[in-house]
Every structure is written in C-alpha cells, then in structure tokens.
Amino acid sequence: MILDRFRLDGKVAVVTGAGRGIGAAIAVALAEAGADVVLAARTRSQLLSVAEEVRRRGRRAHVVESDLSDPAAGAALAGIAVAEFDRLDVVVNNVGGGRPGPLGRSSTDVLERAFRFNVSTADALTRAGAEVMLRGDGGAIVNISSAIGRVAGRGFLAYGTAKAALTHYTRLSAADLAPRIRVNAVAPGTVFTSALRKLVGEEAMRERVEASTPLRRIGDPQDVAAAVLYLATDASAYLTGKVIEVDGGLHAPNIDLGLPDL
C-alpha cells in the first residue's frame, strides 16, 4: 500500500532543536510514523516534555541536553543514537537561528555566528550521521532552511545568508552522498512559533504577514513536520537534493491580471 511508504517502523531518527516549535512537531511526527527518536536541544525541561509525547506514541525517546551552536555537540549525536538504539536512519538538522539586524547594525562576527549555528552544526551532524548510515542501510537527511534564504527581506542579512548557504549545502551534499543517502531540505515561510509571537505579537503585524502570504495564514509547525516526514520516508525515495518550500505560496507567481476572484 502506498501509505506504507510513509512509515518509519524500526528506524531511528535524530532531531536537533527538538525542544519546542518546529523541532518538537517533527519529532512527534516521526514517532507517529514508527521511529525511535534522539531529541537534542538546550533546555532539558522542554525535551522531557517532547520525549513524553514520543513515548505516548509507543516509541522510545532519548534526551540530549546540548548547546548545538557547537558543531562538535551536533556531531556527537550520531554516536549517541547508535549507543542508545543501535542504528541511525534519519537526521533532521533543525537547529538554527540568528540575530535580526540589517547590514548597518550587524557585523562580520554576527554573520560568522549565523553560519556556525545554521551551517557548520548541520555539516558536522551530516558528516557523522553519514558515516554511521553508510555502515548500515543508508538513510535520509533533512535540513531545515528558510524562505528568507531565497527572498530578500530587510533585517535578515546574517540569518538569510546562512540559510541560503544551507540550501545549497543540501544540493551539494546530496550529490556526494547519493545513492545510499538522500539529502533534502524544507524551507518554511512564516510559521507560528514562540519566537514568532515575539515578532508578530501585535495584531496589525500579524495581519500584515497574513496579507503578504497567498494562503492568507501563518503556517503551523505541523505543516513543516508533514513535509519532513515525507522526505524522511520511502514516500520520497526518488528525491534527493531538493528543497520543499512550505511557505503558504510565498514563492508562487504573484501576477494580478485584474480578473475576478473564482
């Protein structure tokens, strides 16, 4: 059955930035599909809450409290997965971020930190994870990029540049790791998380964001999790080096021909 291709029974996944928001939704979705999950983030209390959700789905969870701005911490997760669950099949490089600020209020140091947090950590875990996967049955790696890595928006110089690099890193690493490991990415648009609430807390700002999105709503973490599940499973067995834009149509053609609404 086609739905069997969306299953991860007997598989083991590592999800970074798994304590809340998009990362938590991804971890739970993978567990619902049958995977045991290694959960990594900075805040132990948040990780324990997500781990409980994974166990409620009948799967095992292992919590790793770690500062993933350090690439070495990310690389260590591959070995932890093997030590705890004897294998590694799926890596989701979700951790990332960056300080908002335009060029005039940014610095080279801010840019370098954004690259380290968004690209270097993903690279470290990709390398370590690939080494494990190549000794086993292969696997799938999914990177969480961002729509701002493609479109230009004021105030996102460091973050957007780093995410653009992660997007192309996805394509290049996919070429190197094929055919046994598939590497793809998801590029979310505006997704309603606790971080976003701080930016769009005012109703006028939220309305502005929704009005600029063709689907006229802010995304939900589960919208991203569903795309990651697809890329992590055999449902996407013939995809590698691709980026799925989960952005409410932000990248769709925006041409108004003056025709009446359908």
CSV table of C-alpha atoms in Angstrom, one decimal:
chain,number,residue,atom,x,y,z
A,1,MET,CA,0.0,0.0,0.0
A,2,ILE,CA,1.2,3.5,-0.8
A,3,LEU,CA,0.7,4.6,2.8
A,4,ASP,CA,3.2,2.0,4.0
A,5,ARG,CA,5.9,4.2,2.3
A,6,PHE,CA,5.2,6.9,4.9
A,7,ARG,CA,6.2,4.5,7.7
A,8,LEU,CA,9.5,4.5,9.8
A,9,ASP,CA,8.9,1.3,11.8
A,10,GLY,CA,12.2,0.1,13.2
A,11,LYS,CA,14.0,3.3,12.2
A,12,VAL,CA,16.0,5.7,14.5
A,13,ALA,CA,16.0,9.5,14.0
A,14,VAL,CA,18.0,12.4,15.4
A,15,VAL,CA,16.2,15.7,15.6
A,16,THR,CA,18.1,18.8,16.7
A,17,GLY,CA,16.3,21.8,18.1
A,18,ALA,CA,13.6,19.4,19.3
A,19,GLY,CA,12.6,21.1,22.5
A,20,ARG,CA,9.8,23.2,21.0
A,21,GLY,CA,8.1,24.6,17.9
A,22,ILE,CA,9.0,23.1,14.6
A,23,GLY,CA,11.6,20.6,16.1
A,24,ALA,CA,9.1,19.3,18.6
A,25,ALA,CA,6.4,18.8,15.9
A,26,ILE,CA,8.9,17.0,13.7
A,27,ALA,CA,10.0,14.6,16.5
A,28,VAL,CA,6.4,13.7,17.3
A,29,ALA,CA,5.5,13.2,13.6
A,30,LEU,CA,8.5,10.8,13.1
A,31,ALA,CA,7.4,8.9,16.3
A,32,GLU,CA,3.9,8.6,15.0
A,33,ALA,CA,5.3,7.1,11.8
A,34,GLY,CA,7.2,4.5,13.9
A,35,ALA,CA,10.6,5.9,14.6
A,36,ASP,CA,12.5,6.0,17.9
A,37,VAL,CA,13.9,9.5,18.4
A,38,VAL,CA,17.0,11.1,19.8
A,39,LEU,CA,15.9,14.6,20.9
A,40,ALA,CA,18.6,17.4,21.2
A,41,ALA,CA,18.3,21.0,22.4
A,42,ARG,CA,19.4,23.3,25.1
A,43,THR,CA,16.5,23.1,27.6
A,44,ARG,CA,16.1,19.8,29.3
A,45,SER,CA,12.6,20.5,30.6
A,46,GLN,CA,11.3,21.1,27.1
A,47,LEU,CA,13.0,18.0,25.8
A,48,LEU,CA,11.4,15.9,28.6
A,49,SER,CA,8.0,17.1,27.6
A,50,VAL,CA,8.6,16.2,23.9
A,51,ALA,CA,10.0,12.8,25.0
A,52,GLU,CA,6.8,12.1,26.8
A,53,GLU,CA,4.8,12.8,23.7
A,54,VAL,CA,7.1,10.4,21.7
A,55,ARG,CA,6.5,7.7,24.3
A,56,ARG,CA,2.8,8.2,24.2
A,57,ARG,CA,3.1,7.2,20.5
A,58,GLY,CA,4.6,3.9,21.6
A,59,ARG,CA,8.2,4.8,20.6
A,60,ARG,CA,11.4,5.3,22.5
A,61,ALA,CA,13.0,8.6,23.1
A,62,HIS,CA,16.4,9.7,24.3
A,63,VAL,CA,17.0,13.2,25.5
A,64,VAL,CA,20.3,15.0,24.9
A,65,GLU,CA,20.7,18.4,26.6
A,66,SER,CA,23.3,20.2,24.5
A,67,ASP,CA,24.4,23.5,23.2
A,68,LEU,CA,24.2,22.9,19.4
A,69,SER,CA,25.8,26.1,18.5
A,70,ASP,CA,29.0,24.0,18.9
A,71,PRO,CA,29.4,21.8,15.9
A,72,ALA,CA,31.1,19.1,17.9
A,73,ALA,CA,28.0,18.7,20.0
A,74,GLY,CA,26.0,18.1,16.9
A,75,ALA,CA,28.5,15.5,15.6
A,76,ALA,CA,28.3,13.6,18.8
A,77,LEU,CA,24.6,12.9,18.3
A,78,ALA,CA,25.2,10.2,15.7
A,79,GLY,CA,27.3,8.2,18.2
A,80,ILE,CA,24.7,8.7,20.9
A,81,ALA,CA,21.9,7.3,18.6
A,82,VAL,CA,24.0,4.2,17.9
A,83,ALA,CA,24.8,3.7,21.6
A,84,GLU,CA,21.2,4.1,22.6
A,85,PHE,CA,19.3,2.4,19.7
A,86,ASP,CA,22.0,0.5,17.8
A,87,ARG,CA,21.4,2.4,14.5
A,88,LEU,CA,20.7,5.7,12.8
A,89,ASP,CA,18.4,6.1,9.7
A,90,VAL,CA,17.2,9.7,9.7
A,91,VAL,CA,18.8,13.0,10.6
A,92,VAL,CA,16.9,16.3,10.9
A,93,ASN,CA,19.1,19.3,11.1
A,94,ASN,CA,16.5,21.7,12.5
A,95,VAL,CA,18.6,23.8,15.0
A,96,GLY,CA,19.4,27.3,13.7
A,97,GLY,CA,18.7,31.0,14.1
A,98,GLY,CA,20.3,34.3,14.0
A,99,ARG,CA,20.1,37.8,15.5
A,100,PRO,CA,17.9,40.1,13.4
A,101,GLY,CA,19.5,43.2,12.1
A,102,PRO,CA,20.3,45.0,8.7
A,103,LEU,CA,23.8,45.5,7.4
A,104,GLY,CA,24.3,48.8,9.2
A,105,ARG,CA,23.5,47.2,12.6
A,106,SER,CA,25.2,43.9,12.0
A,107,SER,CA,28.8,42.8,11.9
A,108,THR,CA,31.1,40.1,10.4
A,109,ASP,CA,31.1,38.4,13.8
A,110,VAL,CA,27.3,38.1,13.7
A,111,LEU,CA,27.4,36.7,10.2
A,112,GLU,CA,30.1,34.1,11.2
A,113,ARG,CA,28.0,33.1,14.2
A,114,ALA,CA,24.9,32.6,12.0
A,115,PHE,CA,27.0,30.4,9.7
A,116,ARG,CA,28.3,28.3,12.6
A,117,PHE,CA,24.8,27.8,14.1
A,118,ASN,CA,22.9,27.2,10.8
A,119,VAL,CA,25.5,25.6,8.6
A,120,SER,CA,28.5,24.3,10.5
A,121,THR,CA,26.4,22.3,13.0
A,122,ALA,CA,24.4,20.8,10.2
A,123,ASP,CA,27.5,19.9,8.4
A,124,ALA,CA,29.0,18.2,11.5
A,125,LEU,CA,26.0,16.1,12.1
A,126,THR,CA,25.6,15.3,8.4
A,127,ARG,CA,29.2,14.0,8.3
A,128,ALA,CA,28.9,12.0,11.5
A,129,GLY,CA,25.5,10.7,10.6
A,130,ALA,CA,26.5,9.7,7.0
A,131,GLU,CA,29.4,7.7,8.4
A,132,VAL,CA,27.0,5.7,10.5
A,133,MET,CA,24.4,5.3,7.8
A,134,LEU,CA,26.9,4.1,5.2
A,135,ARG,CA,27.9,1.3,7.6
A,136,GLY,CA,24.2,0.3,7.7
A,137,ASP,CA,21.2,0.5,5.4
A,138,GLY,CA,21.7,4.1,4.2
A,139,GLY,CA,19.3,6.8,5.3
A,140,ALA,CA,17.8,10.2,4.8
A,141,ILE,CA,19.0,13.7,6.0
A,142,VAL,CA,16.6,16.6,6.1
A,143,ASN,CA,17.8,20.2,6.6
A,144,ILE,CA,15.5,22.9,7.8
A,145,SER,CA,16.3,26.0,5.8
A,146,SER,CA,14.1,29.1,5.4
A,147,ALA,CA,12.1,31.1,2.8
A,148,ILE,CA,14.3,34.0,3.8
A,149,GLY,CA,17.2,32.1,2.3
A,150,ARG,CA,15.7,32.8,-1.1
A,151,VAL,CA,13.7,36.0,-0.8
A,152,ALA,CA,15.2,39.3,0.3
A,153,GLY,CA,13.8,40.8,3.5
A,154,ARG,CA,15.2,43.8,5.5
A,155,GLY,CA,16.9,42.8,8.8
A,156,PHE,CA,17.8,39.2,8.0
A,157,LEU,CA,21.2,39.6,6.5
A,158,ALA,CA,23.1,37.1,8.6
A,159,TYR,CA,20.3,34.6,9.1
A,160,GLY,CA,19.1,34.7,5.4
A,161,THR,CA,22.6,34.4,4.1
A,162,ALA,CA,23.3,31.4,6.3
A,163,LYS,CA,20.0,29.7,5.3
A,164,ALA,CA,20.8,30.3,1.6
A,165,ALA,CA,24.1,28.5,2.2
A,166,LEU,CA,22.4,25.6,3.9
A,167,THR,CA,20.0,25.3,1.0
A,168,HIS,CA,22.9,24.9,-1.5
A,169,TYR,CA,24.8,22.7,1.0
A,170,THR,CA,21.8,20.4,0.8
A,171,ARG,CA,22.2,20.1,-3.0
A,172,LEU,CA,25.9,19.6,-2.9
A,173,SER,CA,25.9,17.0,-0.1
A,174,ALA,CA,23.1,15.1,-1.8
A,175,ALA,CA,25.3,14.7,-4.9
A,176,ASP,CA,28.2,13.5,-2.7
A,177,LEU,CA,26.2,11.0,-0.7
A,178,ALA,CA,24.0,9.5,-3.4
A,179,PRO,CA,22.9,6.8,-3.9
A,180,ARG,CA,22.7,5.4,-0.4
A,181,ILE,CA,21.9,8.6,1.5
A,182,ARG,CA,19.3,11.1,0.4
A,183,VAL,CA,19.7,14.7,1.4
A,184,ASN,CA,16.8,17.2,1.1
A,185,ALA,CA,15.6,20.3,2.8
A,186,VAL,CA,12.4,22.1,3.9
A,187,ALA,CA,12.3,25.9,3.6
A,188,PRO,CA,9.5,27.2,5.8
A,189,GLY,CA,7.9,30.6,5.4
A,190,THR,CA,6.3,32.3,8.4
A,191,VAL,CA,5.4,29.7,11.0
A,192,PHE,CA,3.7,30.4,14.2
A,193,THR,CA,6.1,29.5,17.0
A,194,SER,CA,7.0,31.1,20.3
A,195,ALA,CA,9.8,33.1,18.6
A,196,LEU,CA,7.4,34.4,16.0
A,197,ARG,CA,5.0,35.5,18.7
A,198,LYS,CA,7.6,38.0,19.9
A,199,LEU,CA,7.9,39.4,16.4
A,200,VAL,CA,4.2,39.5,15.3
A,201,GLY,CA,2.5,39.8,18.7
A,202,GLU,CA,0.7,42.9,17.6
A,203,GLU,CA,-2.5,42.2,15.7
A,204,ALA,CA,-1.6,44.7,12.9
A,205,MET,CA,1.7,43.0,12.3
A,206,ARG,CA,0.1,39.6,12.2
A,207,GLU,CA,-2.4,40.9,9.6
A,208,ARG,CA,0.4,42.3,7.6
A,209,VAL,CA,2.2,38.9,7.5
A,210,GLU,CA,-1.0,37.1,6.6
A,211,ALA,CA,-1.9,39.5,3.8
A,212,SER,CA,1.5,39.0,2.2
A,213,THR,CA,1.0,35.2,2.1
A,214,PRO,CA,-1.1,33.9,-0.8
A,215,LEU,CA,-2.8,31.3,1.5
A,216,ARG,CA,-3.6,34.1,3.9
A,217,ARG,CA,-2.5,32.4,7.1
A,218,ILE,CA,0.6,31.9,9.1
A,219,GLY,CA,2.0,28.4,9.0
A,220,ASP,CA,1.8,25.8,11.8
A,221,PRO,CA,4.7,23.7,12.9
A,222,GLN,CA,2.8,20.6,11.8
A,223,ASP,CA,2.8,22.0,8.2
A,224,VAL,CA,6.6,21.7,8.3
A,225,ALA,CA,6.6,18.4,10.1
A,226,ALA,CA,4.4,16.8,7.4
A,227,ALA,CA,6.9,17.8,4.7
A,228,VAL,CA,9.8,16.5,6.8
A,229,LEU,CA,8.0,13.2,7.3
A,230,TYR,CA,7.6,12.8,3.5
A,231,LEU,CA,11.3,13.5,3.0
A,232,ALA,CA,12.4,11.1,5.8
A,233,THR,CA,10.5,8.1,4.5
A,234,ASP,CA,10.4,6.0,1.4
A,235,ALA,CA,7.5,8.1,0.1
A,236,SER,CA,10.2,10.4,-1.3
A,237,ALA,CA,12.6,7.6,-2.3
A,238,TYR,CA,13.3,9.2,-5.7
A,239,LEU,CA,14.0,12.6,-4.3
A,240,THR,CA,17.4,14.0,-3.3
A,241,GLY,CA,19.0,17.4,-3.5
A,242,LYS,CA,15.5,19.1,-3.4
A,243,VAL,CA,14.1,21.9,-1.3
A,244,ILE,CA,10.4,21.8,-0.5
A,245,GLU,CA,9.1,25.4,0.2
A,246,VAL,CA,6.4,25.2,2.9
A,247,ASP,CA,5.6,28.9,2.8
A,248,GLY,CA,1.9,29.4,2.0
A,249,GLY,CA,2.7,30.2,-1.6
A,250,LEU,CA,5.2,32.9,-0.9
A,251,HIS,CA,7.3,31.8,-3.9
A,252,ALA,CA,4.3,31.3,-6.2
A,253,PRO,CA,4.0,33.8,-9.1
A,254,ASN,CA,2.3,36.9,-7.9
A,255,ILE,CA,0.8,38.4,-11.0
A,256,ASP,CA,-2.6,40.2,-10.8
A,257,LEU,CA,-4.2,40.3,-14.2
A,258,GLY,CA,-7.3,42.1,-12.8
A,259,LEU,CA,-9.5,39.0,-13.3
A,260,PRO,CA,-12.4,38.5,-10.9
A,261,ASP,CA,-12.0,36.1,-8.0
A,262,LEU,CA,-13.0,32.5,-8.7
